[in-house]
mmCIF file of C-alpha atoms in Angstrom:
data_model
loop_
_atom_site.group_PDB
_atom_site.id
_atom_site.type_symbol
_atom_site.label_atom_id
_atom_site.label_comp_id
_atom_site.label_asym_id
_atom_site.label_seq_id
_atom_site.Cartn_x
_atom_site.Cartn_y
_atom_site.Cartn_z
ATOM 1 C CA MET S 1 57.508 107.689 153.662
ATOM 2 C CA ARG S 2 60.989 107.647 152.165
ATOM 3 C CA ILE S 3 59.629 106.160 148.930
ATOM 4 C CA TRP S 4 56.918 108.822 148.719
ATOM 5 C CA LEU S 5 59.420 111.594 149.436
ATOM 6 C CA ALA S 6 61.711 110.259 146.689
ATOM 7 C CA CYS S 7 58.835 110.227 144.195
ATOM 8 C CA VAL S 8 57.863 113.792 145.101
ATOM 9 C CA LEU S 9 61.480 114.935 144.746
ATOM 10 C CA VAL S 10 61.723 113.387 141.255
ATOM 11 C CA LEU S 11 58.463 115.101 140.210
ATOM 12 C CA VAL S 12 59.691 118.465 141.520
ATOM 13 C CA LEU S 13 63.040 118.206 139.739
ATOM 14 C CA SER S 14 61.434 117.189 136.448
ATOM 15 C CA GLY S 15 58.472 119.593 136.737
ATOM 16 C CA CYS S 16 59.915 122.070 134.313
ATOM 17 C CA GLY S 17 60.248 119.428 131.639
ATOM 18 C CA LEU S 18 56.828 117.920 132.323
ATOM 19 C CA PHE S 19 54.743 121.076 132.439
ATOM 20 C CA GLY S 20 56.764 123.407 130.210
ATOM 21 C CA SER S 21 56.211 123.983 126.547
ATOM 22 C CA LYS S 22 56.695 120.827 124.496
ATOM 23 C CA ASN S 23 57.794 122.831 121.502
ATOM 24 C CA SER S 24 61.396 123.892 122.010
ATOM 25 C CA SER S 25 61.105 126.263 119.050
ATOM 26 C CA ASP S 26 58.352 128.242 120.849
ATOM 27 C CA PRO S 27 59.861 131.638 121.733
ATOM 28 C CA GLY S 28 57.715 131.667 124.891
ATOM 29 C CA SER S 29 59.315 128.560 126.308
ATOM 30 C CA TYR S 30 62.557 128.616 128.181
ATOM 31 C CA GLN S 31 63.962 126.054 125.748
ATOM 32 C CA GLY S 32 63.211 128.378 122.839
ATOM 33 C CA GLN S 33 64.695 131.340 124.692
ATOM 34 C CA ALA S 34 67.840 129.390 125.383
ATOM 35 C CA GLN S 35 68.205 128.464 121.739
ATOM 36 C CA HIS S 36 67.578 131.989 120.443
ATOM 37 C CA GLN S 37 69.694 133.718 123.038
ATOM 38 C CA GLY S 38 72.432 135.802 121.456
ATOM 39 C CA PRO S 39 75.954 136.401 122.764
ATOM 40 C CA LEU S 40 76.341 138.267 126.057
ATOM 41 C CA GLU S 41 76.937 141.993 125.740
ATOM 42 C CA VAL S 42 79.799 143.680 127.561
ATOM 43 C CA PRO S 43 78.741 146.739 129.594
ATOM 44 C CA PRO S 44 79.984 150.003 128.084
ATOM 45 C CA ASP S 45 82.192 150.808 131.089
ATOM 46 C CA LEU S 46 84.066 147.476 130.824
ATOM 47 C CA ALA S 47 86.563 146.476 128.148
ATOM 48 C CA PRO S 48 86.413 142.895 126.797
ATOM 49 C CA LEU S 49 89.123 140.537 128.042
ATOM 50 C CA PRO S 50 91.963 139.914 125.576
ATOM 51 C CA ARG S 51 92.018 136.490 123.953
ATOM 52 C CA ASP S 52 94.512 134.071 125.482
ATOM 53 C CA ASP S 53 96.008 131.739 122.864
ATOM 54 C CA ARG S 54 97.980 129.654 125.327
ATOM 55 C CA TYR S 55 95.323 126.945 125.359
ATOM 56 C CA ALA S 56 94.306 127.104 121.703
ATOM 57 C CA LEU S 57 94.155 123.731 119.925
ATOM 58 C CA PRO S 58 96.935 123.249 117.352
ATOM 59 C CA GLY S 59 96.045 123.677 113.702
ATOM 60 C CA GLY S 60 92.604 125.054 114.513
ATOM 61 C CA ALA S 61 91.306 121.549 115.230
ATOM 62 C CA SER S 62 88.273 121.171 117.418
ATOM 63 C CA ALA S 63 88.268 119.181 120.634
ATOM 64 C CA ASN S 64 85.834 116.704 119.091
ATOM 65 C CA ALA S 65 88.187 116.126 116.161
ATOM 66 C CA LEU S 66 91.154 115.525 118.449
ATOM 67 C CA ARG S 67 89.062 113.244 120.644
ATOM 68 C CA ALA S 68 87.960 111.249 117.593
ATOM 69 C CA ALA S 69 91.550 110.930 116.393
ATOM 70 C CA ALA S 70 92.673 109.754 119.829
ATOM 71 C CA ALA S 71 89.876 107.183 119.889
ATOM 72 C CA GLY S 72 90.918 105.847 116.487
ATOM 73 C CA THR S 73 87.750 106.870 114.668
ATOM 74 C CA ALA S 74 89.561 109.394 112.493
ATOM 75 C CA SER S 75 91.978 107.688 110.106
ATOM 76 C CA PRO S 76 93.302 110.062 107.476
ATOM 77 C CA THR S 77 94.658 108.203 104.483
ATOM 78 C CA VAL S 78 98.289 108.381 103.447
ATOM 79 C CA SER S 79 98.938 109.658 99.950
ATOM 80 C CA LEU S 80 101.807 111.123 97.943
ATOM 81 C CA SER S 81 101.561 114.501 96.312
ATOM 82 C CA GLY S 82 102.493 114.453 92.644
ATOM 83 C CA ALA S 83 103.468 110.770 92.538
ATOM 84 C CA HIS S 84 102.931 109.709 88.944
ATOM 85 C CA ALA S 85 101.624 106.119 88.846
ATOM 86 C CA ARG S 86 100.650 103.853 85.968
ATOM 87 C CA LEU S 87 98.969 100.468 85.818
ATOM 88 C CA MET S 88 101.216 98.274 83.666
ATOM 89 C CA ARG S 89 100.345 95.000 81.967
ATOM 90 C CA ASP S 90 102.433 92.482 80.122
ATOM 91 C CA GLY S 91 100.458 89.410 79.133
ATOM 92 C CA ALA S 92 98.993 87.947 82.325
ATOM 93 C CA GLN S 93 101.198 90.122 84.545
ATOM 94 C CA ARG S 94 99.945 93.361 86.082
ATOM 95 C CA TRP S 95 101.764 95.800 88.333
ATOM 96 C CA LEU S 96 101.988 99.460 89.287
ATOM 97 C CA ALA S 97 104.862 101.663 88.200
ATOM 98 C CA VAL S 98 105.241 104.629 90.574
ATOM 99 C CA ASP S 99 107.826 107.362 90.143
ATOM 100 C CA VAL S 100 108.887 107.449 93.808
ATOM 101 C CA PRO S 101 111.426 105.398 95.800
ATOM 102 C CA PRO S 102 110.125 102.232 97.529
ATOM 103 C CA GLU S 103 110.548 103.842 100.963
ATOM 104 C CA LYS S 104 107.835 106.388 100.141
ATOM 105 C CA ALA S 105 105.574 103.961 98.301
ATOM 106 C CA TYR S 106 105.677 101.472 101.195
ATOM 107 C CA ASP S 107 103.823 103.777 103.611
ATOM 108 C CA VAL S 108 100.995 104.216 101.104
ATOM 109 C CA ILE S 109 100.772 100.451 100.544
ATOM 110 C CA LYS S 110 100.628 99.660 104.252
ATOM 111 C CA ASP S 111 97.973 102.295 104.928
ATOM 112 C CA PHE S 112 95.955 101.125 101.912
ATOM 113 C CA TRP S 113 95.390 97.618 103.288
ATOM 114 C CA THR S 114 94.471 98.785 106.785
ATOM 115 C CA THR S 115 91.903 101.224 105.394
ATOM 116 C CA GLN S 116 90.496 98.372 103.282
ATOM 117 C CA GLY S 117 89.720 96.525 106.530
ATOM 118 C CA TYR S 118 92.524 93.942 106.420
ATOM 119 C CA LYS S 119 94.819 93.012 109.283
ATOM 120 C CA LEU S 120 98.501 92.683 108.455
ATOM 121 C CA THR S 121 100.410 89.494 109.248
ATOM 122 C CA THR S 122 103.631 90.523 107.482
ATOM 123 C CA ASP S 123 105.066 94.013 107.667
ATOM 124 C CA GLU S 124 108.635 94.016 106.313
ATOM 125 C CA PRO S 125 109.676 97.493 105.136
ATOM 126 C CA VAL S 126 113.264 96.348 104.510
ATOM 127 C CA LEU S 127 112.077 93.619 102.128
ATOM 128 C CA GLY S 128 109.182 95.731 100.838
ATOM 129 C CA ILE S 129 106.598 93.025 101.627
ATOM 130 C CA VAL S 130 103.136 93.508 103.135
ATOM 131 C CA GLN S 131 100.828 90.519 103.603
ATOM 132 C CA THR S 132 97.271 90.553 104.924
ATOM 133 C CA ASP S 133 95.505 88.056 107.141
ATOM 134 C CA TRP S 134 92.812 85.758 105.732
ATOM 135 C CA GLU S 135 89.550 87.683 105.420
ATOM 136 C CA GLU S 136 86.108 86.313 104.589
ATOM 137 C CA LYS S 137 83.769 88.578 102.672
ATOM 138 C CA ASN S 138 80.619 89.089 104.739
ATOM 139 C CA PRO S 139 78.059 91.909 104.942
ATOM 140 C CA LYS S 140 79.192 94.221 107.749
ATOM 141 C CA ILE S 141 77.323 96.834 109.793
ATOM 142 C CA HIS S 142 79.670 98.492 112.220
ATOM 143 C CA GLU S 143 77.719 100.629 114.721
ATOM 144 C CA GLY S 144 75.306 99.970 117.573
ATOM 145 C CA LEU S 145 74.089 96.933 119.486
ATOM 146 C CA ILE S 146 71.389 96.115 116.943
ATOM 147 C CA GLN S 147 73.905 96.296 114.113
ATOM 148 C CA GLN S 148 76.278 93.980 115.991
ATOM 149 C CA ALA S 149 73.479 91.461 116.417
ATOM 150 C CA LEU S 150 72.730 91.742 112.689
ATOM 151 C CA ASN S 151 76.399 91.064 111.936
ATOM 152 C CA THR S 152 76.198 87.764 113.784
ATOM 153 C CA ILE S 153 73.042 86.728 111.947
ATOM 154 C CA LEU S 154 74.279 87.836 108.529
ATOM 155 C CA GLU S 155 77.652 86.100 108.923
ATOM 156 C CA SER S 156 75.967 82.794 109.740
ATOM 157 C CA VAL S 157 73.350 83.038 106.986
ATOM 158 C CA ASN S 158 75.207 84.811 104.162
ATOM 159 C CA SER S 159 78.678 83.357 104.635
ATOM 160 C CA THR S 160 80.367 83.145 101.242
ATOM 161 C CA GLY S 161 82.590 80.225 102.186
ATOM 162 C CA LEU S 162 85.546 82.052 100.594
ATOM 163 C CA LYS S 163 88.571 83.665 102.210
ATOM 164 C CA ASP S 164 91.097 85.957 100.549
ATOM 165 C CA GLN S 165 94.654 86.932 101.369
ATOM 166 C CA TYR S 166 96.844 89.451 99.551
ATOM 167 C CA ARG S 167 100.593 89.814 99.359
ATOM 168 C CA THR S 168 102.083 93.099 98.152
ATOM 169 C CA ARG S 169 105.708 93.461 97.135
ATOM 170 C CA VAL S 170 107.447 96.685 96.111
ATOM 171 C CA GLU S 171 110.621 96.476 94.019
ATOM 172 C CA ARG S 172 113.274 99.121 93.436
ATOM 173 C CA THR S 173 114.059 99.750 89.775
ATOM 174 C CA PRO S 174 117.508 100.783 88.491
ATOM 175 C CA THR S 175 116.218 104.375 88.275
ATOM 176 C CA ASN S 176 115.184 104.350 91.991
ATOM 177 C CA THR S 177 111.455 104.198 91.256
ATOM 178 C CA SER S 178 108.980 101.546 92.425
ATOM 179 C CA GLU S 179 107.242 98.571 90.886
ATOM 180 C CA ILE S 180 104.360 97.236 93.023
ATOM 181 C CA PHE S 181 102.963 93.723 92.675
ATOM 182 C CA VAL S 182 99.811 92.320 94.306
ATOM 183 C CA THR S 183 99.266 88.568 94.589
ATOM 184 C CA HIS S 184 96.022 86.904 95.662
ATOM 185 C CA HIS S 185 95.655 83.623 97.575
ATOM 186 C CA GLY S 186 92.292 82.002 98.220
ATOM 187 C CA LEU S 187 90.645 79.431 100.494
ATOM 188 C CA GLU S 188 87.332 77.668 100.005
ATOM 189 C CA GLU S 189 85.158 76.062 102.683
ATOM 190 C CA VAL S 190 84.199 72.496 101.734
ATOM 191 C CA TYR S 191 82.455 69.663 103.554
ATOM 192 C CA SER S 192 84.863 67.246 105.188
ATOM 193 C CA SER S 193 82.307 64.552 106.135
ATOM 194 C CA ASN S 194 79.767 62.512 104.199
ATOM 195 C CA ASP S 195 76.872 63.742 106.353
ATOM 196 C CA LYS S 196 77.873 67.370 105.600
ATOM 197 C CA THR S 197 78.075 68.394 109.258
ATOM 198 C CA THR S 198 81.705 69.530 109.375
ATOM 199 C CA THR S 199 83.712 71.689 107.014
ATOM 200 C CA THR S 200 87.327 72.498 106.349
ATOM 201 C CA TRP S 201 89.193 75.209 104.446
ATOM 202 C CA GLN S 202 91.098 74.177 101.330
ATOM 203 C CA PRO S 203 93.197 76.244 98.900
ATOM 204 C CA ARG S 204 91.459 77.489 95.773
ATOM 205 C CA PRO S 205 93.029 78.945 92.622
ATOM 206 C CA ARG S 206 94.149 82.542 92.749
ATOM 207 C CA ASP S 207 91.875 85.118 91.141
ATOM 208 C CA PRO S 208 93.708 87.443 88.702
ATOM 209 C CA GLU S 209 90.635 89.711 88.558
ATOM 210 C CA LEU S 210 90.862 90.372 92.292
ATOM 211 C CA GLU S 211 94.539 91.221 91.874
ATOM 212 C CA ALA S 212 93.647 93.680 89.101
ATOM 213 C CA GLU S 213 90.886 95.219 91.230
ATOM 214 C CA MET S 214 93.217 95.821 94.163
ATOM 215 C CA LEU S 215 95.836 97.321 91.874
ATOM 216 C CA GLN S 216 93.201 99.712 90.524
ATOM 217 C CA ARG S 217 92.226 100.733 94.050
ATOM 218 C CA LEU S 218 95.846 101.190 95.064
ATOM 219 C CA LEU S 219 96.481 103.279 91.960
ATOM 220 C CA VAL S 220 94.087 106.031 93.045
ATOM 221 C CA ARG S 221 95.932 106.317 96.379
ATOM 222 C CA PHE S 222 98.904 107.790 94.569
ATOM 223 C CA GLU S 223 97.949 111.364 93.722
ATOM 224 C CA GLY S 224 98.425 112.152 90.068
ATOM 225 C CA GLY S 225 98.121 108.479 89.124
ATOM 226 C CA SER S 226 96.026 107.691 86.097
ATOM 227 C CA ALA S 227 93.794 104.626 85.844
ATOM 228 C CA THR S 228 94.917 104.072 82.267
ATOM 229 C CA MET S 229 96.335 100.625 81.622
ATOM 230 C CA VAL S 230 99.434 100.759 79.454
ATOM 231 C CA ALA S 231 101.576 98.073 77.888
ATOM 232 C CA ASP S 232 105.131 97.466 78.967
ATOM 233 C CA ALA S 233 107.410 99.690 76.923
ATOM 234 C CA GLY S 234 109.754 96.772 76.361
ATOM 235 C CA LYS S 235 107.118 94.745 74.525
ATOM 236 C CA PRO S 236 104.842 96.717 72.162
ATOM 237 C CA GLY S 237 101.402 95.280 71.609
ATOM 238 C CA ALA S 238 101.313 93.401 74.914
ATOM 239 C CA LEU S 239 97.800 94.603 75.629
ATOM 240 C CA ALA S 240 96.407 93.244 72.408
ATOM 241 C CA ALA S 241 98.187 89.940 72.897
ATOM 242 C CA ALA S 242 96.872 89.675 76.453
ATOM 243 C CA ALA S 243 93.353 89.171 75.172
ATOM 244 C CA THR S 244 94.374 85.826 73.677
ATOM 245 C CA GLU S 245 96.212 82.875 75.144
ATOM 246 C CA LEU S 246 99.907 83.637 75.121
ATOM 247 C CA PRO S 247 102.553 81.021 74.352
ATOM 248 C CA SER S 248 104.700 79.939 77.263
ATOM 249 C CA VAL S 249 107.991 81.807 77.513
ATOM 250 C CA SER S 250 109.541 79.468 80.088
ATOM 251 C CA HIS S 251 110.350 75.772 80.107
ATOM 252 C CA ILE S 252 112.385 73.331 82.175
ATOM 253 C CA VAL S 253 115.562 71.968 80.625
ATOM 254 C CA ASN S 254 116.677 68.594 82.001
ATOM 255 C CA ASP S 255 120.421 68.431 81.638
ATOM 256 C CA GLY S 256 121.304 65.324 83.587
ATOM 257 C CA ALA S 257 121.361 66.166 87.295
ATOM 258 C CA GLN S 258 121.544 69.922 86.633
ATOM 259 C CA SER S 259 118.042 70.974 85.586
ATOM 260 C CA HIS S 260 117.200 74.644 85.110
ATOM 261 C CA ILE S 261 114.516 76.917 83.656
ATOM 262 C CA GLU S 262 115.031 78.889 80.483
ATOM 263 C CA ILE S 263 113.011 82.083 80.001
ATOM 264 C CA ASP S 264 112.887 83.614 76.541
ATOM 265 C CA GLU S 265 113.097 87.146 77.915
ATOM 266 C CA PRO S 266 115.839 89.578 79.025
ATOM 267 C CA PHE S 267 116.781 89.993 82.671
ATOM 268 C CA ASP S 268 114.370 92.790 83.649
ATOM 269 C CA ARG S 269 111.328 90.923 82.418
ATOM 270 C CA ALA S 270 112.525 87.568 83.768
ATOM 271 C CA TRP S 271 113.256 89.081 87.183
ATOM 272 C CA ARG S 272 109.714 90.416 87.360
ATOM 273 C CA ARG S 273 108.264 87.089 86.212
ATOM 274 C CA VAL S 274 110.240 85.003 88.745
ATOM 275 C CA GLY S 275 109.347 87.374 91.579
ATOM 276 C CA LEU S 276 105.633 86.989 90.850
ATOM 277 C CA ALA S 277 106.039 83.204 90.634
ATOM 278 C CA LEU S 278 107.659 83.149 94.077
ATOM 279 C CA ASP S 279 104.813 85.237 95.513
ATOM 280 C CA ARG S 280 102.144 83.030 93.948
ATOM 281 C CA GLY S 281 103.910 79.843 95.034
ATOM 282 C CA ALA S 282 103.820 80.984 98.673
ATOM 283 C CA PHE S 283 107.600 80.817 99.016
ATOM 284 C CA THR S 284 109.131 82.713 101.912
ATOM 285 C CA VAL S 285 111.419 85.310 100.341
ATOM 286 C CA GLU S 286 113.933 86.375 102.981
ATOM 287 C CA ASP S 287 115.977 88.726 100.828
ATOM 288 C CA ARG S 288 116.824 89.586 97.236
ATOM 289 C CA ASP S 289 119.704 91.194 95.362
ATOM 290 C CA ARG S 290 118.684 92.416 91.923
ATOM 291 C CA SER S 291 122.216 93.488 90.987
ATOM 292 C CA LYS S 292 123.359 89.860 91.401
ATOM 293 C CA GLY S 293 120.101 88.299 90.192
ATOM 294 C CA LEU S 294 119.460 86.416 93.458
ATOM 295 C CA TYR S 295 116.331 85.623 95.454
ATOM 296 C CA PHE S 296 116.966 84.138 98.923
ATOM 297 C CA VAL S 297 114.052 81.837 99.775
ATOM 298 C CA ARG S 298 113.008 79.159 102.254
ATOM 299 C CA TYR S 299 111.326 75.937 101.183
ATOM 300 C CA LEU S 300 110.292 72.839 103.161
ATOM 301 C CA ASP S 301 110.909 69.803 100.965
ATOM 302 C CA PRO S 302 108.719 66.726 101.763
ATOM 303 C CA ASP S 303 111.691 64.336 101.377
ATOM 304 C CA TYR S 304 113.702 66.455 103.803
ATOM 305 C CA VAL S 305 110.847 66.339 106.348
ATOM 306 C CA ALA S 306 110.518 62.558 106.010
ATOM 307 C CA LYS S 307 114.261 62.085 106.508
ATOM 308 C CA LYS S 308 114.279 64.269 109.636
ATOM 309 C CA LYS S 309 111.426 62.241 111.137
ATOM 310 C CA ALA S 310 113.081 58.933 110.250
ATOM 311 C CA ASP S 311 116.327 60.003 111.929
ATOM 312 C CA ARG S 312 114.599 60.207 115.324
ATOM 313 C CA ASN S 313 115.161 57.316 117.705
ATOM 314 C CA PHE S 314 112.451 54.867 118.748
ATOM 315 C CA PHE S 315 111.543 56.520 122.067
ATOM 316 C CA ALA S 316 111.334 59.981 120.448
ATOM 317 C CA ARG S 317 109.007 58.664 117.740
ATOM 318 C CA VAL S 318 106.726 56.890 120.249
ATOM 319 C CA PHE S 319 106.593 59.186 123.256
ATOM 320 C CA ALA S 320 107.501 62.662 121.967
ATOM 321 C CA SER S 321 105.435 64.928 119.768
ATOM 322 C CA ASP S 322 106.599 65.778 116.282
ATOM 323 C CA PRO S 323 109.215 68.545 116.440
ATOM 324 C CA LYS S 324 108.983 71.635 114.330
ATOM 325 C CA ILE S 325 111.190 71.258 111.263
ATOM 326 C CA GLU S 326 112.623 74.482 109.925
ATOM 327 C CA ALA S 327 112.463 75.146 106.195
ATOM 328 C CA GLN S 328 115.711 74.983 104.260
ATOM 329 C CA GLN S 329 117.412 77.989 102.717
ATOM 330 C CA PHE S 330 117.887 78.184 98.955
ATOM 331 C CA ARG S 331 118.908 80.678 96.310
ATOM 332 C CA VAL S 332 117.044 81.251 93.057
ATOM 333 C CA ALA S 333 119.661 82.616 90.674
ATOM 334 C CA LEU S 334 118.994 84.365 87.352
ATOM 335 C CA LEU S 335 121.774 84.251 84.745
ATOM 336 C CA THR S 336 121.327 86.336 81.590
ATOM 337 C CA GLN S 337 122.652 85.670 78.105
ATOM 338 C CA ALA S 338 121.461 88.253 75.554
ATOM 339 C CA ASP S 339 117.646 87.999 75.383
ATOM 340 C CA ARG S 340 117.428 84.732 77.306
ATOM 341 C CA THR S 341 117.578 84.138 81.072
ATOM 342 C CA THR S 342 118.471 80.925 82.895
ATOM 343 C CA VAL S 343 117.010 80.219 86.342
ATOM 344 C CA GLN S 344 118.910 77.902 88.682
ATOM 345 C CA VAL S 345 118.254 76.669 92.231
ATOM 346 C CA GLN S 346 121.265 76.828 94.527
ATOM 347 C CA ASP S 347 121.829 75.853 98.135
ATOM 348 C CA LYS S 348 122.446 78.449 100.830
ATOM 349 C CA ASP S 349 126.181 78.512 99.986
ATOM 350 C CA GLY S 350 125.617 79.208 96.292
ATOM 351 C CA LYS S 351 126.298 75.687 95.008
ATOM 352 C CA LEU S 352 123.980 74.153 92.440
ATOM 353 C CA GLN S 353 121.169 72.273 94.235
ATOM 354 C CA VAL S 354 120.967 68.672 93.070
ATOM 355 C CA GLY S 355 118.097 66.450 94.210
ATOM 356 C CA SER S 356 114.363 66.447 94.808
ATOM 357 C CA ALA S 357 114.222 69.844 96.513
ATOM 358 C CA GLY S 358 115.697 71.685 93.535
ATOM 359 C CA GLU S 359 113.477 69.787 91.100
ATOM 360 C CA ARG S 360 110.327 70.640 93.049
ATOM 361 C CA ILE S 361 111.219 74.323 93.310
ATOM 362 C CA LEU S 362 111.858 74.531 89.559
ATOM 363 C CA LYS S 363 108.578 72.746 88.829
ATOM 364 C CA GLN S 364 106.564 75.106 91.045
ATOM 365 C CA LEU S 365 108.210 78.167 89.535
ATOM 366 C CA ASP S 366 107.551 76.915 86.009
ATOM 367 C CA GLU S 367 103.870 76.239 86.835
ATOM 368 C CA GLN S 368 103.374 79.695 88.365
ATOM 369 C CA MET S 369 104.987 81.422 85.377
ATOM 370 C CA ARG S 370 102.581 79.866 82.881
#
């Protein structure tokens, strides 16, 4: 009896929907009347209540808009009003020149990468460095259970086998404006076994076209920026020369135990070139002082690692796991003489670095500047 009574109660409660008009636009149905009902009229002998603004939403925003913002679905982009930006190019180098201080440009850079769908692994406003996590390009559909299931299928079938990471660095110029550099790093999935059942990720060459694409996208985030590519004012005709293979402007000079790099460019251009080489070489830049021409970096030399492991006693080598070896601190110093700049590697105390570590750092910098 209880089951029958429950069924009858459900039929009674849903009777209006079952037996009413199926067309909600029909004026004769109660659905149609509810939709076409106008605002309630106030009787002539009553005055309307005054509007109380104590509970009005700020800025005229609706409750749905505030709820969406609280839930994270609304993500207004950060931009700068009237920030004049230009896409600069000098040979193989590209960067943005923005007429605002780095403190203001940094917020736009950080917001740009998050709105592009990248997670940030490095967020250093003092150093002006933003670095994204590794991201694989896959077709994405973001809403609903069916779409989530499609994501899983599409990622397994249409995986590109490529991952990208971007590093953005903003520099302060002598006129308190900003120069923004974007560096790309790539990984490629390759088979690690002869039967092709397991894979591993290996580094792949950087893609200058991806760097240029991201710079173009970042350019439009600065209001008033123009997508016109212009040559560096210090080197007329750089755009035309960029279409052909440019001669190397840097080379290593072996002067006994004191090797160094010579760059056939003045300080401003050499500083920009060395900074990009450090970014591309995946060095950890802890600080920099442009007025003194110094980059403070960390580098883990293979000979240094081997020596640290060899210095362990027998029981530590047999029974203990390998300890974490911290990277060494170095200085990359730029010394200018007229239109030529010398690059030296120094130890953390500012003395000239002699040995394998300094040689390897110079070699990597020279390779990345070519």
